[in-house]
Short mmCIF file of C-alpha atoms in Angstrom, two decimals:
data_model
loop_
_atom_site.label_atom_id
_atom_site.label_comp_id
_atom_site.label_asym_id
_atom_site.label_seq_id
_atom_site.Cartn_x
_atom_site.Cartn_y
_atom_site.Cartn_z
CA UNK A 79 53.44 93.16 145.26
CA UNK A 80 51.77 90.13 146.83
CA UNK A 81 48.84 92.17 148.07
CA UNK A 82 48.54 93.85 144.66
CA UNK A 83 48.53 90.37 143.11
CA UNK A 84 45.65 89.36 145.43
CA UNK A 85 43.69 92.45 144.34
CA UNK A 86 44.27 91.60 140.67
CA UNK A 87 43.11 88.04 141.39
CA UNK A 88 39.84 89.23 142.92
CA UNK A 89 39.21 91.82 140.17
CA UNK A 90 40.09 89.38 137.37
CA UNK A 91 37.90 86.67 138.91
CA UNK A 92 35.00 89.10 139.30
CA UNK A 93 35.18 89.94 135.60
CA UNK A 94 35.43 86.23 134.84
CA UNK A 95 32.37 85.49 136.98
CA UNK A 96 30.43 88.13 135.06
CA UNK A 97 31.55 86.68 131.73
CA UNK A 98 30.71 83.09 132.69
CA UNK A 99 27.27 84.16 133.89
CA UNK A 100 26.79 86.00 130.59
CA UNK A 101 26.96 82.68 128.76
CA UNK A 102 23.64 81.74 130.32
CA UNK A 103 22.06 85.17 130.96
CA UNK A 104 21.55 87.15 127.76
CA UNK A 105 21.18 90.46 129.58
CA UNK A 106 24.84 90.22 130.56
CA UNK A 107 26.11 89.48 127.04
CA UNK A 108 28.06 92.75 126.89
CA UNK A 109 30.35 91.44 129.62
CA UNK A 110 32.05 89.14 127.12
CA UNK A 111 33.85 92.19 125.73
CA UNK A 112 35.84 92.32 128.98
CA UNK A 113 37.80 89.16 128.09
CA UNK A 114 41.10 91.02 127.43
CA UNK A 115 40.95 92.68 130.85
CA UNK A 116 40.16 89.31 132.49
CA UNK A 117 43.21 87.76 130.81
CA UNK A 118 45.55 90.66 131.62
CA UNK A 119 44.56 90.92 135.27
CA UNK A 120 44.86 87.20 135.92
CA UNK A 121 47.86 86.24 133.79
CA UNK A 122 50.08 89.25 134.43
CA UNK A 123 48.54 91.06 137.40
CA UNK A 124 48.02 87.91 139.47
CA UNK A 125 50.38 85.19 138.29
CA UNK A 126 53.41 87.05 136.99
CA UNK A 127 53.29 89.54 139.85
CA UNK A 128 52.94 86.79 142.45
CA UNK A 129 56.01 85.02 141.07
CA UNK A 130 58.02 88.26 141.02
CA UNK A 131 56.93 89.10 144.56
CA UNK A 132 57.85 85.69 145.92
CA UNK A 133 61.11 85.88 143.98
CA UNK A 134 62.06 89.14 145.70
CA UNK A 135 61.30 87.51 149.05
CA UNK A 136 62.81 84.08 148.61
CA UNK A 137 65.95 84.51 146.51
CA UNK A 138 69.19 84.78 148.52
CA UNK A 139 69.82 88.37 149.54
CA UNK A 140 72.81 90.48 148.55
CA UNK A 141 74.54 92.41 151.35
CA UNK A 142 74.67 96.10 152.25
CA UNK A 143 74.20 98.73 149.56
CA UNK A 144 73.19 96.21 146.96
CA UNK A 145 70.24 95.30 149.16
CA UNK A 146 69.13 98.94 149.49
CA UNK A 147 69.37 99.44 145.74
CA UNK A 148 67.33 96.26 145.28
CA UNK A 149 64.59 97.56 147.55
CA UNK A 150 64.30 100.79 145.57
CA UNK A 151 64.27 98.90 142.28
CA UNK A 152 61.60 96.54 143.65
CA UNK A 153 59.31 99.51 144.29
CA UNK A 154 59.84 100.66 140.71
CA UNK A 155 59.13 97.15 139.40
CA UNK A 156 55.86 97.08 141.36
CA UNK A 157 54.83 100.51 140.08
CA UNK A 158 55.63 99.78 136.42
CA UNK A 159 54.02 96.35 136.45
CA UNK A 160 50.77 97.48 138.05
CA UNK A 161 50.40 100.62 135.94
CA UNK A 162 51.24 98.50 132.91
CA UNK A 163 48.57 95.91 133.70
CA UNK A 164 45.90 98.56 134.22
CA UNK A 165 46.86 100.41 131.03
CA UNK A 166 46.97 97.24 128.94
CA UNK A 167 43.63 96.05 130.34
CA UNK A 168 41.91 99.38 129.65
CA UNK A 169 43.57 99.77 126.26
CA UNK A 170 42.58 96.26 125.15
CA UNK A 171 38.94 96.61 126.16
CA UNK A 172 38.57 100.10 124.72
CA UNK A 173 40.72 99.20 121.67
CA UNK A 174 43.01 102.18 122.27
CA UNK A 175 46.10 100.59 120.83
CA UNK A 176 48.48 103.31 122.02
CA UNK A 177 47.45 102.71 125.64
CA UNK A 178 47.82 98.95 125.20
CA UNK A 179 51.29 99.36 123.76
CA UNK A 180 52.32 101.71 126.58
CA UNK A 181 50.98 99.24 129.13
CA UNK A 182 52.81 96.28 127.64
CA UNK A 183 56.01 98.34 127.39
CA UNK A 184 55.74 99.18 131.10
CA UNK A 185 55.22 95.48 131.93
CA UNK A 186 58.28 94.52 129.87
CA UNK A 187 60.38 97.22 131.53
CA UNK A 188 59.27 95.96 134.95
CA UNK A 189 60.29 92.42 134.09
CA UNK A 190 63.66 93.52 132.67
CA UNK A 191 64.33 95.45 135.87
CA UNK A 192 63.37 92.40 137.93
CA UNK A 193 65.76 90.32 135.83
CA UNK A 194 68.59 92.75 136.58
CA UNK A 195 67.88 92.45 140.31
CA UNK A 196 67.23 88.73 140.44
CA UNK A 197 70.02 87.43 138.18
CA UNK A 198 72.88 87.86 140.70
CA UNK A 199 70.67 86.42 143.43
CA UNK A 200 70.37 83.11 141.61
CA UNK A 201 73.44 81.36 143.06
CA UNK A 202 74.59 77.87 143.77
CA UNK A 203 75.06 76.55 147.28
CA UNK A 204 78.16 77.81 149.03
CA UNK A 205 78.87 80.49 146.43
CA UNK A 206 80.53 83.59 147.93
CA UNK A 207 78.47 86.79 147.82
CA UNK B 1223 52.38 69.76 155.14
CA UNK B 1224 48.93 70.86 156.47
CA UNK B 1225 45.85 68.93 155.26
CA UNK B 1226 44.43 71.84 153.25
CA UNK B 1227 47.71 72.12 151.33
CA UNK B 1228 47.68 68.38 150.58
CA UNK B 1229 44.13 68.59 149.27
CA UNK B 1230 44.96 71.64 147.12
CA UNK B 1231 48.14 70.14 145.65
CA UNK B 1232 46.68 66.73 144.84
CA UNK B 1233 43.58 68.27 143.30
CA UNK B 1234 45.79 70.67 141.34
CA UNK B 1235 47.65 67.71 139.87
CA UNK B 1236 44.34 66.10 138.84
CA UNK B 1237 43.27 69.37 137.21
CA UNK B 1238 46.58 69.50 135.34
CA UNK B 1239 45.89 66.07 133.85
CA UNK B 1240 42.26 66.90 133.06
CA UNK B 1241 43.17 70.29 131.58
CA UNK B 1242 45.81 68.82 129.29
CA UNK B 1243 43.35 66.08 128.30
CA UNK B 1244 40.82 68.73 127.33
CA UNK B 1245 43.39 70.62 125.28
CA UNK B 1246 44.49 67.37 123.61
CA UNK B 1247 40.89 66.51 122.70
CA UNK B 1248 40.48 70.05 121.40
CA UNK B 1249 43.37 69.46 119.00
CA UNK B 1250 42.00 66.21 117.54
CA UNK B 1251 40.29 66.62 114.14
CA UNK B 1252 37.91 63.79 114.98
CA UNK B 1253 36.51 65.79 117.91
CA UNK B 1254 36.11 69.09 116.03
CA UNK B 1255 32.53 68.36 114.96
CA UNK B 1256 31.37 66.86 118.27
CA UNK B 1257 28.52 68.63 120.11
CA UNK B 1258 30.80 69.58 122.98
CA UNK B 1259 33.78 70.70 120.86
CA UNK B 1260 33.31 74.46 121.42
CA UNK B 1261 33.40 73.96 125.16
CA UNK B 1262 36.79 72.23 125.22
CA UNK B 1263 38.94 75.35 124.89
CA UNK B 1264 37.46 77.31 127.83
CA UNK B 1265 37.30 74.13 129.93
CA UNK B 1266 40.93 73.32 129.21
CA UNK B 1267 42.14 76.85 129.85
CA UNK B 1268 40.28 77.18 133.15
CA UNK B 1269 41.29 73.74 134.40
CA UNK B 1270 44.90 74.72 133.73
CA UNK B 1271 44.84 78.34 134.95
CA UNK B 1272 42.41 78.03 137.88
CA UNK B 1273 42.45 74.32 138.69
CA UNK B 1274 46.17 73.73 138.30
CA UNK B 1275 48.18 76.95 138.58
CA UNK B 1276 46.02 79.06 140.90
CA UNK B 1277 45.16 76.10 143.10
CA UNK B 1278 48.83 75.14 143.38
CA UNK B 1279 49.53 78.72 144.48
CA UNK B 1280 46.70 78.53 147.04
CA UNK B 1281 48.10 75.31 148.49
CA UNK B 1282 51.72 76.40 148.68
CA UNK B 1283 50.85 79.88 150.00
CA UNK B 1284 48.72 78.34 152.75
CA UNK B 1285 51.74 76.23 153.73
CA UNK B 1286 54.63 78.65 153.21
CA UNK B 1287 53.50 82.22 153.91
CA UNK B 1288 54.46 83.59 157.35
CA UNK B 1289 51.88 82.70 159.96
CA UNK B 1290 50.02 85.60 161.49
CA UNK B 1291 48.64 86.34 164.94
CA UNK B 1292 49.83 85.42 168.43
CA UNK B 1293 48.99 81.75 167.93
CA UNK B 1294 50.76 81.69 164.54
CA UNK B 1295 48.08 79.72 162.75
CA UNK B 1296 47.69 79.09 159.05
CA UNK B 1297 44.79 81.56 159.00
CA UNK B 1298 41.04 80.99 159.09
CA UNK B 1299 40.25 77.28 158.58
CA UNK B 1300 36.71 77.91 157.33
CA UNK B 1301 37.92 80.52 154.80
CA UNK B 1302 40.62 78.13 153.66
CA UNK B 1303 38.23 75.21 153.12
CA UNK B 1304 35.67 77.57 151.53
CA UNK B 1305 38.34 78.52 149.02
CA UNK B 1306 39.09 74.84 148.31
CA UNK B 1307 35.50 73.65 147.87
CA UNK B 1308 34.33 76.82 146.12
CA UNK B 1309 37.12 76.62 143.56
CA UNK B 1310 36.73 72.93 142.79
CA UNK B 1311 32.95 72.62 142.87
CA UNK B 1312 32.79 75.80 140.77
CA UNK B 1313 35.16 74.28 138.22
CA UNK B 1314 33.19 71.04 138.18
CA UNK B 1315 29.97 72.94 137.47
CA UNK B 1316 31.77 74.73 134.64
CA UNK B 1317 33.03 71.46 133.13
CA UNK B 1318 29.41 70.21 133.13
CA UNK B 1319 27.80 73.52 132.12
CA UNK B 1320 30.04 74.67 129.24
CA UNK B 1321 29.25 71.73 126.90
CA UNK B 1322 25.54 72.07 127.72
CA UNK B 1323 25.70 75.78 126.92
CA UNK B 1324 27.54 75.03 123.66
CA UNK B 1325 24.70 72.71 122.64
CA UNK B 1326 22.10 75.42 123.34
CA UNK B 1327 20.61 74.08 126.56
CA UNK B 1328 19.45 76.51 129.24
CA UNK B 1329 22.21 76.60 131.84
CA UNK B 1330 21.96 80.07 133.32
CA UNK B 1331 21.71 78.86 136.93
CA UNK B 1332 24.45 76.30 136.52
CA UNK B 1333 26.95 78.76 135.03
CA UNK B 1334 26.01 81.57 137.43
CA UNK B 1335 26.45 79.12 140.30
CA UNK B 1336 29.85 78.12 138.97
CA UNK B 1337 30.83 81.78 138.63
CA UNK B 1338 29.75 82.71 142.15
CA UNK B 1339 31.46 79.69 143.71
CA UNK B 1340 34.78 80.46 142.03
CA UNK B 1341 34.56 84.17 142.88
CA UNK B 1342 33.71 83.26 146.47
CA UNK B 1343 36.72 80.95 146.58
CA UNK B 1344 39.05 83.66 145.38
CA UNK B 1345 37.66 86.18 147.87
CA UNK B 1346 38.01 83.68 150.71
CA UNK B 1347 41.64 83.00 149.78
CA UNK B 1348 42.44 86.73 149.50
CA UNK B 1349 40.84 87.45 152.87
CA UNK B 1350 42.66 84.70 154.74
CA UNK B 1351 46.01 85.36 153.05
CA UNK B 1352 46.04 89.16 153.28
CA UNK B 1353 47.27 89.22 156.91
CA UNK B 1354 50.00 86.72 156.14
CA UNK B 1355 51.63 89.06 153.63
CA UNK B 1356 53.84 91.00 156.04
CA UNK B 1357 57.07 92.91 156.16
CA UNK B 1358 59.99 90.80 157.36
#
C-alpha cells in the first residue's frame, strides 16, 4: 500500500504540474479539466492510503489466526482502494457518473474493512490481547 | 531526529500557519475584491496539502521508515535534500506566481518552474523512499 501511495503521489503531482503550467501556457489549457483526477489521486490515493498502510504496520498486532485473517483483509483493502481511486478519477474526468459512484463505493468499502481490522488493534497500554 | 527531518517538520509547521492565513484572508469580505483574491484559494490549499501535510509525511517517513542497505542509512542524502528544496522553492514560486497570474501578468516561466520543482521533489522522495518500504 505504501508503494502504491508513492505511485499515486507521483501521478497526482504530474497532473498538478501540468495544470499549474497551464495557468501560464495557453496551449496546455485543456489540462485544467484533469483537476478531479489530481484531487482523487493525491487526497485518497496518496494521503488516505499512506495512513492506512502505516496503520496496518504500526498498530499493535493480534496473535495467530487473527493476524492471518488481517493480512488477507489488508490485501482486499489495498485492491478495493486502488481500483476505487482509479475508477473515481476516470469517472470524474470523463463525467461518467456511474463509474465515479462505483469508485467511491469501492473506496468506502475499503475503509470500512480497514476499520473492522484496525478497531481491535487500537488498545491501551497493558491491555490483554 | 536527523537534520532533514527537522528541516521538513519545522518548514511544514510554517506552511501550516501560512496556509491557514491564506484561507482566513480568503474568507474575509474586505479581501474579496483585492487584485490577488482569486489566488488565495489555490495558494491556501497547496500550502496546506503540499507544504504542511505532504511535507510532514516526507519528514517523518525519512526518520521512521526502516533503513535500507548494509550501512542502514536514511537513503540518498542528495535525493532527500532535493525533495526538500524542490518542494519549498516550488511552493514559494507558486505563492508569488499565482497572484501575478490572477492579475493577468505573464508568468508562464515562473509557474512552469514551480511545477517542475514540485514534481522533481516528489519524484526524488519516491525514489529515495521506495527501497525503505520493505516486508518485515
